[in-house]
CSV table of C-alpha atoms in Angstrom, one decimal:
chain,number,residue,atom,x,y,z
G,1,UNK,CA,102.3,89.7,84.4
G,2,UNK,CA,105.8,90.9,85.1
G,3,UNK,CA,108.3,91.6,82.5
G,4,UNK,CA,111.2,89.2,81.9
G,5,UNK,CA,114.7,90.4,80.7
G,6,UNK,CA,114.1,88.8,77.3
G,7,UNK,CA,111.1,91.0,76.6
G,8,UNK,CA,112.6,94.3,77.7
G,9,UNK,CA,113.5,96.7,75.0
G,10,UNK,CA,115.4,99.9,74.8
G,11,UNK,CA,113.0,101.4,72.3
G,12,UNK,CA,109.3,101.1,71.5
G,13,UNK,CA,108.6,97.7,69.9
G,14,UNK,CA,108.7,96.9,66.2
G,15,UNK,CA,105.3,97.4,64.5
G,16,UNK,CA,103.4,94.1,64.4
G,17,UNK,CA,102.5,92.8,61.0
G,18,UNK,CA,98.8,92.9,61.9
G,19,UNK,CA,96.8,95.8,63.3
G,20,UNK,CA,96.8,96.0,67.1
G,21,UNK,CA,93.4,95.8,68.7
G,22,UNK,CA,93.7,98.3,71.6
G,23,UNK,CA,90.5,99.2,73.4
G,24,UNK,CA,91.9,100.9,76.5
G,25,UNK,CA,94.9,103.3,76.9
G,26,UNK,CA,95.8,104.3,80.4
G,27,UNK,CA,98.5,106.8,81.3
G,28,UNK,CA,100.0,108.3,84.4
G,29,UNK,CA,100.3,112.1,84.4
G,30,UNK,CA,103.3,113.6,86.1
G,31,UNK,CA,106.6,112.4,84.5
G,32,UNK,CA,104.6,110.5,81.9
G,33,UNK,CA,102.0,112.3,79.9
G,34,UNK,CA,102.7,115.8,81.1
G,35,UNK,CA,105.6,117.7,79.5
G,36,UNK,CA,108.6,119.2,81.3
G,37,UNK,CA,106.5,122.2,82.4
G,38,UNK,CA,103.6,120.0,83.8
G,39,UNK,CA,101.3,120.7,80.9
G,40,UNK,CA,99.3,118.4,78.7
G,41,UNK,CA,100.9,118.3,75.2
G,42,UNK,CA,98.7,120.1,72.7
G,43,UNK,CA,98.9,117.2,70.4
G,44,UNK,CA,96.8,115.1,72.8
G,45,UNK,CA,93.5,116.8,71.9
G,46,UNK,CA,93.3,115.7,68.2
G,47,UNK,CA,94.7,112.3,69.3
G,48,UNK,CA,91.8,111.9,71.8
G,49,UNK,CA,89.3,112.7,69.1
G,50,UNK,CA,90.8,110.0,66.9
G,51,UNK,CA,90.9,107.4,69.7
G,52,UNK,CA,87.3,108.1,70.4
G,53,UNK,CA,86.4,107.8,66.8
G,54,UNK,CA,88.0,104.4,66.8
G,55,UNK,CA,86.3,103.3,70.0
G,56,UNK,CA,89.4,103.4,72.2
G,57,UNK,CA,88.9,104.5,75.8
G,58,UNK,CA,91.6,106.9,77.1
G,59,UNK,CA,92.0,106.9,80.9
G,60,UNK,CA,94.3,109.2,83.0
G,61,UNK,CA,95.5,107.3,86.1
G,62,UNK,CA,97.1,109.5,88.7
G,63,UNK,CA,97.7,110.2,92.3
G,64,UNK,CA,95.9,113.5,91.5
G,65,UNK,CA,92.5,114.3,92.8
G,66,UNK,CA,89.5,113.5,90.6
G,67,UNK,CA,88.4,117.2,90.5
G,68,UNK,CA,91.9,118.1,89.3
G,69,UNK,CA,91.9,115.6,86.5
G,70,UNK,CA,88.4,116.5,85.5
G,71,UNK,CA,89.5,120.2,85.3
G,72,UNK,CA,92.5,119.3,83.2
G,73,UNK,CA,90.5,117.3,80.7
G,74,UNK,CA,87.4,119.5,80.7
G,75,UNK,CA,87.7,120.1,76.9
G,76,UNK,CA,87.5,116.4,76.2
G,77,UNK,CA,86.3,114.6,79.4
G,78,UNK,CA,82.9,113.3,78.3
G,79,UNK,CA,83.0,109.5,78.5
G,80,UNK,CA,86.5,109.4,79.9
G,81,UNK,CA,87.3,107.3,82.9
G,82,UNK,CA,89.4,109.0,85.5
G,83,UNK,CA,91.5,106.7,87.8
G,84,UNK,CA,92.2,109.2,90.6
G,85,UNK,CA,94.0,109.2,93.9
G,86,UNK,CA,96.2,106.3,92.9
G,87,UNK,CA,93.3,104.1,92.1
G,88,UNK,CA,91.2,104.6,95.2
G,89,UNK,CA,88.6,106.6,93.2
G,90,UNK,CA,87.4,105.8,89.7
G,91,UNK,CA,84.9,108.1,88.0
G,92,UNK,CA,83.2,108.4,84.7
G,93,UNK,CA,81.0,111.4,83.7
G,94,UNK,CA,80.7,112.4,87.4
G,95,UNK,CA,79.5,108.9,88.4
G,96,UNK,CA,81.6,106.8,90.8
G,97,UNK,CA,82.6,103.4,89.3
G,98,UNK,CA,84.6,102.2,92.2
G,99,UNK,CA,86.4,103.3,95.4
G,100,UNK,CA,88.4,101.9,98.2
G,101,UNK,CA,87.9,104.2,101.2
G,102,UNK,CA,90.3,104.5,104.1
G,103,UNK,CA,89.1,104.1,107.7
G,104,UNK,CA,89.3,107.3,109.7
G,105,UNK,CA,91.4,105.8,112.5
G,106,UNK,CA,94.5,104.9,110.5
G,107,UNK,CA,94.2,108.2,108.6
G,108,UNK,CA,94.3,110.0,111.9
G,109,UNK,CA,97.4,108.0,112.9
G,110,UNK,CA,99.2,109.1,109.8
G,111,UNK,CA,98.3,112.7,110.5
G,112,UNK,CA,99.7,112.3,114.0
G,113,UNK,CA,102.9,110.8,112.6
G,114,UNK,CA,103.3,113.7,110.2
G,115,UNK,CA,102.9,116.2,113.1
G,116,UNK,CA,105.7,114.3,115.0
G,117,UNK,CA,108.0,114.4,112.0
G,118,UNK,CA,107.4,118.2,111.6
G,119,UNK,CA,108.1,118.7,115.3
G,120,UNK,CA,111.4,116.9,114.8
G,121,UNK,CA,112.4,119.2,112.0
G,122,UNK,CA,111.2,117.4,108.9
G,123,UNK,CA,109.7,119.8,106.4
G,124,UNK,CA,106.6,117.8,105.7
G,125,UNK,CA,102.9,118.3,105.6
G,126,UNK,CA,99.8,116.0,105.2
G,127,UNK,CA,97.0,116.2,102.7
G,128,UNK,CA,93.9,114.3,103.8
G,129,UNK,CA,92.2,113.2,100.6
G,130,UNK,CA,88.4,112.9,100.7
G,131,UNK,CA,85.8,112.3,98.1
G,132,UNK,CA,84.4,115.8,98.6
G,133,UNK,CA,87.6,117.7,99.0
G,134,UNK,CA,91.2,117.5,100.1
G,135,UNK,CA,92.2,119.0,103.5
G,136,UNK,CA,95.3,120.5,104.9
G,137,UNK,CA,96.2,122.0,108.3
G,138,UNK,CA,99.6,123.4,107.2
G,139,UNK,CA,99.0,126.8,105.8
G,140,UNK,CA,102.3,128.3,104.7
G,141,UNK,CA,102.5,129.5,101.1
G,142,UNK,CA,105.2,127.1,100.0
G,143,UNK,CA,103.3,124.0,101.1
G,144,UNK,CA,100.0,125.2,99.8
G,145,UNK,CA,101.6,126.0,96.4
G,146,UNK,CA,102.7,122.3,96.1
G,147,UNK,CA,99.3,120.9,97.3
G,148,UNK,CA,97.3,123.1,94.9
G,149,UNK,CA,99.2,121.6,91.9
G,150,UNK,CA,97.4,118.3,92.5
G,151,UNK,CA,94.2,119.2,94.5
G,152,UNK,CA,91.7,121.5,92.8
G,153,UNK,CA,89.4,121.2,95.7
G,154,UNK,CA,91.5,122.0,98.8
G,155,UNK,CA,90.3,123.2,102.2
G,156,UNK,CA,92.4,124.5,105.1
G,157,UNK,CA,91.2,123.2,108.5
G,158,UNK,CA,92.4,123.6,112.0
G,159,UNK,CA,92.5,119.8,112.8
G,160,UNK,CA,92.7,117.1,110.1
G,161,UNK,CA,91.7,114.5,112.6
G,162,UNK,CA,88.3,116.3,113.1
G,163,UNK,CA,87.4,116.3,109.4
G,164,UNK,CA,84.3,114.4,108.3
G,165,UNK,CA,84.4,113.0,104.8
G,166,UNK,CA,84.9,109.6,103.1
G,167,UNK,CA,88.7,109.4,102.9
G,168,UNK,CA,90.6,107.8,100.1
G,169,UNK,CA,94.2,108.2,101.2
G,170,UNK,CA,96.6,110.5,103.1
G,171,UNK,CA,99.3,112.1,100.9
G,172,UNK,CA,102.4,113.5,102.5
G,173,UNK,CA,104.6,116.1,100.8
G,174,UNK,CA,108.2,116.3,102.0
G,175,UNK,CA,110.4,119.2,100.7
G,176,UNK,CA,113.3,116.8,100.9
G,177,UNK,CA,113.7,113.4,99.3
G,178,UNK,CA,110.7,111.5,100.6
G,179,UNK,CA,112.5,108.1,100.3
G,180,UNK,CA,115.1,109.2,102.8
G,181,UNK,CA,113.1,111.0,105.4
G,182,UNK,CA,109.3,110.6,105.5
G,183,UNK,CA,108.8,107.2,103.9
G,184,UNK,CA,111.0,105.3,106.5
G,185,UNK,CA,109.0,106.9,109.3
G,186,UNK,CA,105.9,105.3,107.8
G,187,UNK,CA,107.3,101.8,108.1
G,188,UNK,CA,104.9,100.8,110.9
G,189,UNK,CA,102.0,101.3,108.5
G,190,UNK,CA,103.3,98.9,105.9
G,191,UNK,CA,102.0,95.8,107.8
G,192,UNK,CA,98.4,96.9,107.4
G,193,UNK,CA,98.4,99.5,104.6
G,194,UNK,CA,100.1,100.5,101.4
G,195,UNK,CA,102.8,103.1,101.7
G,196,UNK,CA,103.6,104.2,98.2
G,197,UNK,CA,106.2,106.6,97.0
G,198,UNK,CA,104.5,108.4,94.2
G,199,UNK,CA,107.2,111.0,93.4
G,200,UNK,CA,110.4,112.5,94.6
G,201,UNK,CA,108.6,114.5,97.3
G,202,UNK,CA,105.2,112.6,97.7
G,203,UNK,CA,104.2,109.4,99.6
G,204,UNK,CA,100.7,108.0,99.8
G,205,UNK,CA,99.1,105.8,102.5
G,206,UNK,CA,96.1,103.8,101.3
G,207,UNK,CA,94.3,100.5,101.9
G,208,UNK,CA,96.3,97.4,101.1
G,209,UNK,CA,93.9,96.6,98.3
G,210,UNK,CA,94.2,100.0,96.6
G,211,UNK,CA,96.4,100.7,93.7
G,212,UNK,CA,96.1,101.8,90.1
G,213,UNK,CA,96.4,98.2,88.9
G,214,UNK,CA,93.4,97.0,91.0
G,215,UNK,CA,91.3,99.8,89.7
G,216,UNK,CA,92.2,99.1,86.1
G,217,UNK,CA,91.5,95.4,86.4
G,218,UNK,CA,88.0,96.2,87.8
G,219,UNK,CA,87.5,98.5,84.8
G,220,UNK,CA,88.7,95.9,82.3
G,221,UNK,CA,86.4,93.3,83.9
G,222,UNK,CA,83.4,95.7,83.8
G,223,UNK,CA,84.0,96.7,80.1
G,224,UNK,CA,85.1,93.3,78.8
G,225,UNK,CA,88.6,94.5,77.9
G,226,UNK,CA,91.6,92.1,78.0
G,227,UNK,CA,95.2,92.8,78.9
G,228,UNK,CA,96.1,92.2,75.3
G,229,UNK,CA,93.7,95.1,74.4
G,230,UNK,CA,95.3,97.4,77.0
G,231,UNK,CA,98.2,99.9,76.7
G,232,UNK,CA,99.6,101.6,79.8
G,233,UNK,CA,102.3,104.1,80.5
G,234,UNK,CA,104.0,105.0,83.8
G,235,UNK,CA,107.2,106.4,85.3
G,236,UNK,CA,107.1,106.0,89.1
G,237,UNK,CA,106.6,103.5,91.9
G,238,UNK,CA,102.8,104.0,92.2
G,239,UNK,CA,102.6,102.8,88.6
G,240,UNK,CA,104.1,99.3,89.2
G,241,UNK,CA,100.9,97.4,89.6
G,242,UNK,CA,99.3,99.2,86.7
G,243,UNK,CA,102.0,97.8,84.4
G,244,UNK,CA,100.9,94.3,85.2
G,245,UNK,CA,97.4,94.9,83.7
G,246,UNK,CA,98.5,95.3,80.1
G,247,UNK,CA,100.5,93.3,77.5
G,248,UNK,CA,101.4,96.7,76.1
G,249,UNK,CA,103.1,98.1,79.2
G,250,UNK,CA,105.5,101.1,78.7
G,251,UNK,CA,107.9,102.7,81.1
G,252,UNK,CA,109.2,106.1,80.1
G,253,UNK,CA,112.9,106.4,79.5
G,254,UNK,CA,113.0,108.8,82.4
G,255,UNK,CA,111.2,106.3,84.7
G,256,UNK,CA,112.3,105.0,88.1
G,257,UNK,CA,114.6,101.9,87.6
G,258,UNK,CA,112.0,99.6,89.2
G,259,UNK,CA,109.4,100.7,86.7
G,260,UNK,CA,111.7,100.1,83.8
G,261,UNK,CA,112.3,96.7,85.2
G,262,UNK,CA,108.6,95.9,85.4
G,263,UNK,CA,107.4,97.2,82.0
G,264,UNK,CA,107.6,95.2,78.8
G,265,UNK,CA,108.7,98.2,76.7
G,266,UNK,CA,110.3,101.6,76.9
G,267,UNK,CA,108.7,104.8,75.5
G,268,UNK,CA,110.5,108.1,74.9
G,269,UNK,CA,110.5,110.4,77.9
G,270,UNK,CA,107.7,112.7,78.9
G,271,UNK,CA,109.8,115.7,77.7
G,272,UNK,CA,110.1,114.0,74.3
G,273,UNK,CA,106.3,113.5,73.8
G,274,UNK,CA,106.7,109.8,74.6
G,275,UNK,CA,103.1,108.8,75.3
G,276,UNK,CA,101.7,110.5,72.1
G,277,UNK,CA,104.5,109.2,69.9
G,278,UNK,CA,104.1,105.7,71.1
G,279,UNK,CA,100.3,105.6,70.8
G,280,UNK,CA,100.5,107.1,67.3
G,281,UNK,CA,103.2,104.6,66.2
G,282,UNK,CA,101.6,101.4,67.6
G,283,UNK,CA,98.1,102.2,66.4
G,284,UNK,CA,99.3,103.7,63.1
G,285,UNK,CA,97.6,107.0,63.6
G,286,UNK,CA,98.3,110.2,61.8
G,287,UNK,CA,101.3,112.0,63.4
G,288,UNK,CA,99.9,114.7,65.7
């Protein structure tokens, strides 16, 4: 369900005359829910309590690791569904609901491509994302500092191609603009896998069937929730398919232009508390 120019708005939509029956709220994290310092807004915690009281499921959907999301929402995580690793791993209360594992052979080829890029002077490193942990073989402090922001469980190994785990994706961090350097080098993988730019410096390689949208559709089907009962928020290219799952789809005003073109509505930016303000407004909740 792609947006058409006639339904794009420059602000949040007018309040409908009747109450909106929302059963599921899904939000990206970085550039969407998190503020300018990368923190969860304090106003989210009372909002989550009110959503739960009303029977509305709140679900973070992120390229981040499940362990990282669970840690961030430890104060309010019971019953919450985490759409982790760009939709390749969906977990509720520690129980896997769905996953889309990546075969070891293409994962190893991505690692080898990363090594070649680094040998040619590109400042890039790979994070091999497994269900048990994430793994890196690059060990400099600058790279580890970036990886640790998103991977609470992170192990350093000598050889990523020798790791044994059930893999979900390979994430590459490029200290330069990833769309100009690393992403073009991954073009050979696009015929068989998804190559998704998930941030200015990150690109993910996953199965062709894996994305946030596919994970949310499975969740909707399992819970009996319709697109009309779903509200989603996103800001970057890994959120595109997710926007198609909801009639209430919002791009942040700071979003990538392609995301703004795909969403039905715009929400205020993440630095302006856009997710909380929009949920509160549409559902007529007390102002946090």
